[in-house]
Amino acid sequence: MIIKSVASTSGYGSGKAFRLCRGDAAGTHVMSIDEAFKAERERLSVLSVENDIFAAHLEILDDPMLSDAIEEHLAGGENPLEAVASACDDIVSMFSSIDDEYLRARVDDVKDVCRNIESRLAGNFSGSLDIPEGSVVVADEIFPSDTSRMDLSKVSAFVTRKGSVTSHVCIIATSRGIPVALGVDIDMIADGDNLIVNGNAGEVAVNPTEDELSKLAERRIVNESESEIIQEPVEYQGHIVNVYGNAGCVEDVAKAMAAGADGIGRFRTEVVFMRSEEFPTEEEQFEIYRDAALLCGDKPLTIRTMDIGGDKKMPYLSTEPEDNPFLGVRGVRLCLANPGLFKIQLRAILRAGSYGNVRILVPMVTTSAEIDRVRVLIEECKGELSAEGKEFDNSIPVGAMVETPASVFAGRAIAEKVEFFSIGTNDLTQYIMAADRGNSGVSILYNPKDIAVKNAVEVIVANAHEAGIKAGICGEAASDPEFAEFLLEAGIDSLSLSDPRMIPVTKRLIRR
Ligand code: PEP
Ligand code: MG
């Protein structure tokens, strides 16, 4: 049987279905609440010996606040699954509004604990995210915290009911070459089914027949013949259009460079932060950025400064609760609000600059004044590093992500202050179309190919060129061949792609 997905990212993956179940409020109950708590307590007690996260989960599980809230909902007539889900909602909304950093940071932990209880009640608990080698992970939705708890090297594909290709989970998966099929009717898939995910065609084959297997193999051969590596930069109508890779870790940089990337157009440093349990030190960051720079040689490594906020929260970085996080303190706004932390990152990047061709990319720029303030901090860091006798790149280029409407319409002023532009169509689309990038209810509006977004891209490229700087793109839309053709016509100078396998395909498309 072949199921169509609503959206997908490119690539192939196959393996046994591993269902990440979180319980179903309408489902049957295979154990009582007390039994579910007991089983969960036993599991967490073992795990907490080695990992503090699970110790924190154990505390939440044993906190009377949770059991009292569940009791209250049971007394109100809800079934156990509904009662746990409602109790979770109550605690999450209460924590989110409390002016206490520690409690706010516990929201995701509460959700995780409740999800596991719900799964146990429904009899579909799949343990900690201990994924067997070569699994296709099937879930209603995958949260960023799920991926940080999985060994992604064991995952060959993701299949989900909800989510969009620009969700951060999807981006992380894509950067690892893991295809994701979204909007799939996962009720058709049982745990242990043999699955083949063809992200290029947006299809998921469930227990495929011989006939289906040979059709899938044929399509794959055609696709692979298009993936021969091209090392040199390619030209479109006589002007070089660089094809860069997007990366979140040193391993991604290696994969992109091996696929013939002309450099890295966006090194997404939040991944470095998400993998850590506390704010990474300057030395830890420096080592990662230096290794990435060494892998790029003389080709550019564009390090995007921390783009935290919005849907990317770090438990150790406290932020005020916000009604509209995507319109709140995120990206450069958060960096400028925390100059001490920001300078640790800037110092690490400046130092890594002496090992290669490193560029700084600033996310969520809205005004040219933000660039001025970033530059003041960079100069302060340079002064400190000189005084300490540390080596750094004194002429490191600084670029702006263009992803807010303000940076389109006030783009000339910003272009005068930076050395390059990088268009972030993931956010630009949501802000231009006023459609949340993660909300499937408005996914029809969330379309980077809409004329409104295309017009904005043309303005951005013109702003850059008038100021004598280059404009590239690092949003996911760059991987869409149809959109890439529009970008080439619009005069784009570089495309930065999350899936390394798309690098040779895109170079071939540009040359054609
Ligand atoms: C973008 O907005 O296009 C982008 C690349 O940034 P992120 O997806 O991290 O917000
Ligand atoms: Mg963005």
Short mmCIF file of C-alpha atoms in Angstrom, two decimals, residues 99-374:
data_model
loop_
_atom_site.label_atom_id
_atom_site.label_comp_id
_atom_site.label_asym_id
_atom_site.label_seq_id
_atom_site.Cartn_x
_atom_site.Cartn_y
_atom_site.Cartn_z
CA ASP A 99 7.28 34.89 36.83
CA ASP A 100 9.74 32.19 37.82
CA GLU A 101 12.50 31.12 35.45
CA TYR A 102 12.84 27.65 36.89
CA LEU A 103 9.15 26.82 36.63
CA ARG A 104 8.85 28.19 33.11
CA ALA A 105 11.75 26.05 31.99
CA ARG A 106 9.89 22.99 33.34
CA VAL A 107 7.00 23.29 30.87
CA ASP A 108 8.50 20.89 28.33
CA ASP A 109 9.41 18.46 31.09
CA VAL A 110 5.80 18.46 32.33
CA LYS A 111 4.59 17.79 28.79
CA ASP A 112 7.06 14.92 28.40
CA VAL A 113 6.07 13.31 31.70
CA CYS A 114 2.35 13.60 30.91
CA ARG A 115 2.80 12.27 27.39
CA ASN A 116 4.49 9.15 28.77
CA ILE A 117 1.72 8.59 31.32
CA GLU A 118 -0.88 8.97 28.58
CA SER A 119 0.97 6.48 26.39
CA ARG A 120 1.10 3.97 29.21
CA LEU A 121 -2.63 4.37 29.89
CA ALA A 122 -3.39 3.78 26.24
CA GLY A 123 -1.05 0.79 26.10
CA ASN A 124 1.18 2.28 23.43
CA PHE A 125 4.09 3.45 25.52
CA SER A 126 7.32 3.33 23.58
CA GLY A 127 9.75 3.95 26.40
CA SER A 128 12.40 6.62 26.44
CA LEU A 129 13.26 7.50 22.90
CA ASP A 130 15.41 4.46 22.50
CA ILE A 131 15.13 3.94 18.76
CA PRO A 132 16.24 0.67 17.17
CA GLU A 133 18.84 1.01 14.39
CA GLY A 134 17.30 1.84 11.00
CA SER A 135 13.84 2.83 12.22
CA VAL A 136 11.26 4.96 10.49
CA VAL A 137 9.83 7.03 13.35
CA VAL A 138 6.07 7.46 13.00
CA ALA A 139 4.32 10.03 15.19
CA ASP A 140 1.44 12.41 15.35
CA GLU A 141 3.93 15.22 15.76
CA ILE A 142 7.61 15.40 16.69
CA PHE A 143 8.75 18.03 19.16
CA PRO A 144 12.27 19.54 19.15
CA SER A 145 12.86 17.91 22.55
CA ASP A 146 12.09 14.50 20.99
CA THR A 147 14.92 14.81 18.49
CA SER A 148 17.36 15.85 21.18
CA ARG A 149 16.45 12.65 23.04
CA MET A 150 16.92 10.40 20.00
CA ASP A 151 20.03 8.99 18.43
CA LEU A 152 19.33 10.40 14.97
CA SER A 153 21.91 8.09 13.40
CA LYS A 154 19.42 5.27 14.01
CA VAL A 155 16.53 7.05 12.31
CA SER A 156 16.18 6.51 8.56
CA ALA A 157 13.01 8.60 8.10
CA PHE A 158 10.25 10.43 9.96
CA VAL A 159 6.56 10.10 9.11
CA THR A 160 4.15 12.44 10.89
CA ARG A 161 0.52 13.41 10.80
CA LYS A 162 1.16 17.09 11.65
CA GLY A 163 3.92 19.63 11.08
CA SER A 164 5.34 21.65 8.22
CA VAL A 165 8.57 21.37 6.23
CA THR A 166 9.85 24.54 7.83
CA SER A 167 9.36 23.34 11.40
CA HIS A 168 12.63 23.20 13.25
CA VAL A 169 12.36 19.46 13.71
CA CYS A 170 12.08 19.02 9.97
CA ILE A 171 15.06 21.27 9.40
CA ILE A 172 17.20 19.33 11.88
CA ALA A 173 16.18 16.04 10.20
CA THR A 174 16.85 17.39 6.73
CA SER A 175 20.30 18.58 7.69
CA ARG A 176 21.07 14.98 8.68
CA GLY A 177 19.80 13.69 5.36
CA ILE A 178 16.76 12.13 7.05
CA PRO A 179 13.63 12.46 4.88
CA VAL A 180 10.40 13.54 6.53
CA ALA A 181 6.91 12.81 5.19
CA LEU A 182 4.29 15.10 6.76
CA GLY A 183 0.53 15.08 6.71
CA VAL A 184 0.41 11.29 6.50
CA ASP A 185 -2.54 9.24 7.71
CA ILE A 186 -0.48 7.38 10.30
CA ASP A 187 -3.46 5.27 11.38
CA MET A 188 -2.63 3.13 8.33
CA ILE A 189 0.77 2.24 9.83
CA ALA A 190 1.35 -0.28 12.61
CA ASP A 191 4.43 -0.63 14.76
CA GLY A 192 6.93 -2.91 13.00
CA ASP A 193 5.49 -2.45 9.49
CA ASN A 194 8.09 -2.34 6.73
CA LEU A 195 8.18 1.21 5.41
CA ILE A 196 9.87 2.90 2.49
CA VAL A 197 9.72 6.69 2.54
CA ASN A 198 10.28 8.36 -0.81
CA GLY A 199 10.53 12.01 0.21
CA ASN A 200 11.10 13.10 -3.40
CA ALA A 201 7.72 11.77 -4.47
CA GLY A 202 6.00 12.40 -1.11
CA GLU A 203 5.10 8.73 -0.73
CA VAL A 204 5.23 6.22 2.07
CA ALA A 205 5.08 2.56 1.05
CA VAL A 206 3.68 0.34 3.81
CA ASN A 207 4.66 -3.34 3.57
CA PRO A 208 5.26 -2.86 -0.18
CA THR A 209 4.46 -5.64 -2.66
CA GLU A 210 7.11 -6.92 -5.12
CA ASP A 211 5.57 -4.75 -7.82
CA GLU A 212 5.63 -1.62 -5.64
CA LEU A 213 9.23 -2.37 -4.66
CA SER A 214 10.44 -2.51 -8.26
CA LYS A 215 8.66 0.78 -9.11
CA LEU A 216 10.26 2.47 -6.10
CA ALA A 217 13.70 1.11 -7.06
CA GLU A 218 13.37 2.46 -10.63
CA ARG A 219 12.54 5.98 -9.39
CA ARG A 220 15.44 5.85 -7.00
CA ILE A 221 17.96 4.97 -9.74
CA VAL A 222 16.84 7.99 -11.79
CA ASN A 223 17.24 10.19 -8.74
CA GLU A 224 20.70 8.91 -7.87
CA SER A 225 22.02 9.44 -11.39
CA GLU A 226 21.18 13.12 -10.87
CA SER A 227 23.35 13.30 -7.76
CA GLU A 228 26.87 13.14 -9.22
CA ILE A 229 29.05 15.59 -7.26
CA ILE A 230 30.13 18.87 -8.90
CA GLN A 231 32.99 20.45 -6.95
CA GLU A 232 33.46 23.71 -8.87
CA PRO A 233 31.08 26.71 -8.57
CA VAL A 234 28.50 26.95 -11.36
CA GLU A 235 27.28 29.91 -13.41
CA TYR A 236 23.85 31.12 -14.38
CA GLN A 237 23.83 33.46 -17.39
CA GLY A 238 27.50 34.31 -16.90
CA HIS A 239 27.38 35.02 -13.17
CA ILE A 240 28.49 32.63 -10.45
CA VAL A 241 25.69 31.40 -8.22
CA ASN A 242 27.21 29.67 -5.22
CA VAL A 243 25.51 26.61 -3.81
CA TYR A 244 26.16 26.38 -0.10
CA GLY A 245 25.08 23.87 2.52
CA ASN A 246 23.16 24.62 5.71
CA ALA A 247 24.56 22.98 8.82
CA GLY A 248 23.81 22.55 12.51
CA CYS A 249 26.96 20.71 13.56
CA VAL A 250 30.43 19.85 12.32
CA GLU A 251 29.17 16.55 10.88
CA ASP A 252 26.72 18.45 8.66
CA VAL A 253 29.56 20.67 7.43
CA ALA A 254 31.54 17.59 6.44
CA LYS A 255 28.54 16.13 4.59
CA ALA A 256 27.83 19.36 2.71
CA MET A 257 31.47 19.84 1.69
CA ALA A 258 31.65 16.20 0.53
CA ALA A 259 28.56 16.88 -1.61
CA GLY A 260 30.39 19.70 -3.43
CA ALA A 261 29.13 22.71 -1.44
CA ASP A 262 30.86 26.03 -2.18
CA GLY A 263 30.87 26.67 1.55
CA ILE A 264 28.32 26.85 4.36
CA GLY A 265 25.62 29.48 3.95
CA ARG A 266 24.11 29.05 7.39
CA PHE A 267 25.65 27.27 10.37
CA ARG A 268 22.65 27.17 12.69
CA THR A 269 24.27 27.59 16.12
CA GLU A 270 21.08 26.91 18.10
CA VAL A 271 21.74 23.21 17.52
CA VAL A 272 24.99 23.61 19.47
CA PHE A 273 22.97 25.21 22.28
CA MET A 274 20.11 22.69 22.16
CA ARG A 275 22.51 19.79 22.53
CA SER A 276 23.93 21.24 25.71
CA GLU A 277 22.38 21.21 29.17
CA GLU A 278 23.82 24.61 30.01
CA PHE A 279 25.03 27.59 28.05
CA PRO A 280 28.12 26.34 26.14
CA THR A 281 31.34 28.05 27.18
CA GLU A 282 33.43 30.16 24.80
CA GLU A 283 35.96 27.34 24.56
CA GLU A 284 33.30 24.71 23.73
CA GLN A 285 31.80 26.95 21.05
CA PHE A 286 35.19 27.95 19.68
CA GLU A 287 36.21 24.31 19.18
CA ILE A 288 33.05 23.55 17.21
CA TYR A 289 33.30 26.67 15.03
CA ARG A 290 37.03 26.14 14.48
CA ASP A 291 36.52 22.53 13.36
CA ALA A 292 33.77 23.64 11.00
CA ALA A 293 36.01 26.43 9.61
CA LEU A 294 38.86 23.97 9.04
CA LEU A 295 36.54 21.66 7.10
CA CYS A 296 35.54 24.55 4.81
CA GLY A 297 39.15 25.54 4.04
CA ASP A 298 39.08 28.77 2.06
CA LYS A 299 35.37 28.46 1.32
CA PRO A 300 33.04 30.56 3.50
CA LEU A 301 31.62 29.28 6.76
CA THR A 302 28.66 31.52 7.61
CA ILE A 303 27.98 31.22 11.33
CA ARG A 304 24.51 32.43 12.27
CA THR A 305 24.49 33.86 15.77
CA MET A 306 22.03 32.27 18.19
CA ASP A 307 18.49 32.42 16.87
CA ILE A 308 16.81 31.52 20.14
CA GLY A 309 13.23 32.51 20.99
CA GLY A 310 10.06 31.88 19.00
CA ASP A 311 9.64 28.11 19.10
CA LYS A 312 13.29 27.52 20.05
CA LYS A 313 13.62 27.67 23.81
CA MET A 314 16.70 26.77 25.79
CA PRO A 315 15.86 25.55 29.32
CA TYR A 316 18.88 27.34 30.77
CA LEU A 317 18.10 30.69 29.13
CA SER A 318 15.19 32.31 30.87
CA THR A 319 12.76 34.33 28.84
CA GLU A 320 9.58 36.12 29.84
CA PRO A 321 6.39 34.32 28.77
CA GLU A 322 5.07 35.87 25.57
CA ASP A 323 1.64 35.81 23.94
CA ASN A 324 3.21 35.95 20.48
CA PRO A 325 6.69 34.40 20.73
CA PHE A 326 7.33 34.71 16.99
CA LEU A 327 6.79 38.47 17.33
CA GLY A 328 8.71 38.64 20.56
CA VAL A 329 12.22 38.54 21.89
CA ARG A 330 13.93 36.20 19.43
CA GLY A 331 17.06 36.17 17.29
CA VAL A 332 19.13 39.33 17.49
CA ARG A 333 16.61 40.89 19.89
CA LEU A 334 17.34 38.21 22.45
CA CYS A 335 21.10 38.50 21.81
CA LEU A 336 21.06 42.25 22.36
CA ALA A 337 19.01 41.78 25.52
CA ASN A 338 21.71 39.38 26.80
CA PRO A 339 24.96 41.05 25.69
CA GLY A 340 27.07 39.06 28.13
CA LEU A 341 26.01 35.71 26.62
CA PHE A 342 26.08 37.11 23.09
CA LYS A 343 29.67 38.28 23.52
CA ILE A 344 30.74 34.76 24.53
CA GLN A 345 29.49 33.58 21.16
CA LEU A 346 30.96 36.51 19.23
CA ARG A 347 34.37 35.95 20.82
CA ALA A 348 34.24 32.24 19.89
CA ILE A 349 33.32 33.08 16.28
CA LEU A 350 35.99 35.79 15.98
CA ARG A 351 38.62 33.34 17.23
CA ALA A 352 37.45 30.59 14.86
CA GLY A 353 37.84 33.19 12.09
CA SER A 354 41.60 32.85 12.25
CA TYR A 355 41.23 29.20 11.08
CA GLY A 356 39.29 29.81 7.88
CA ASN A 357 36.94 32.04 5.94
CA VAL A 358 34.33 32.73 8.62
CA ARG A 359 31.39 35.15 8.27
CA ILE A 360 28.88 36.25 10.92
CA LEU A 361 25.17 36.13 10.05
CA VAL A 362 22.71 37.99 12.31
CA PRO A 363 19.14 36.58 12.49
CA MET A 364 15.80 38.45 12.74
CA VAL A 365 17.19 41.86 11.86
CA THR A 366 14.45 44.51 11.89
CA THR A 367 16.36 47.82 11.96
CA SER A 368 19.79 49.05 10.92
CA ALA A 369 20.30 50.19 14.53
CA GLU A 370 20.42 46.52 15.56
CA ILE A 371 23.38 46.02 13.23
CA ASP A 372 25.08 49.08 14.77
CA ARG A 373 24.65 47.56 18.21
CA VAL A 374 25.96 44.16 17.08
#
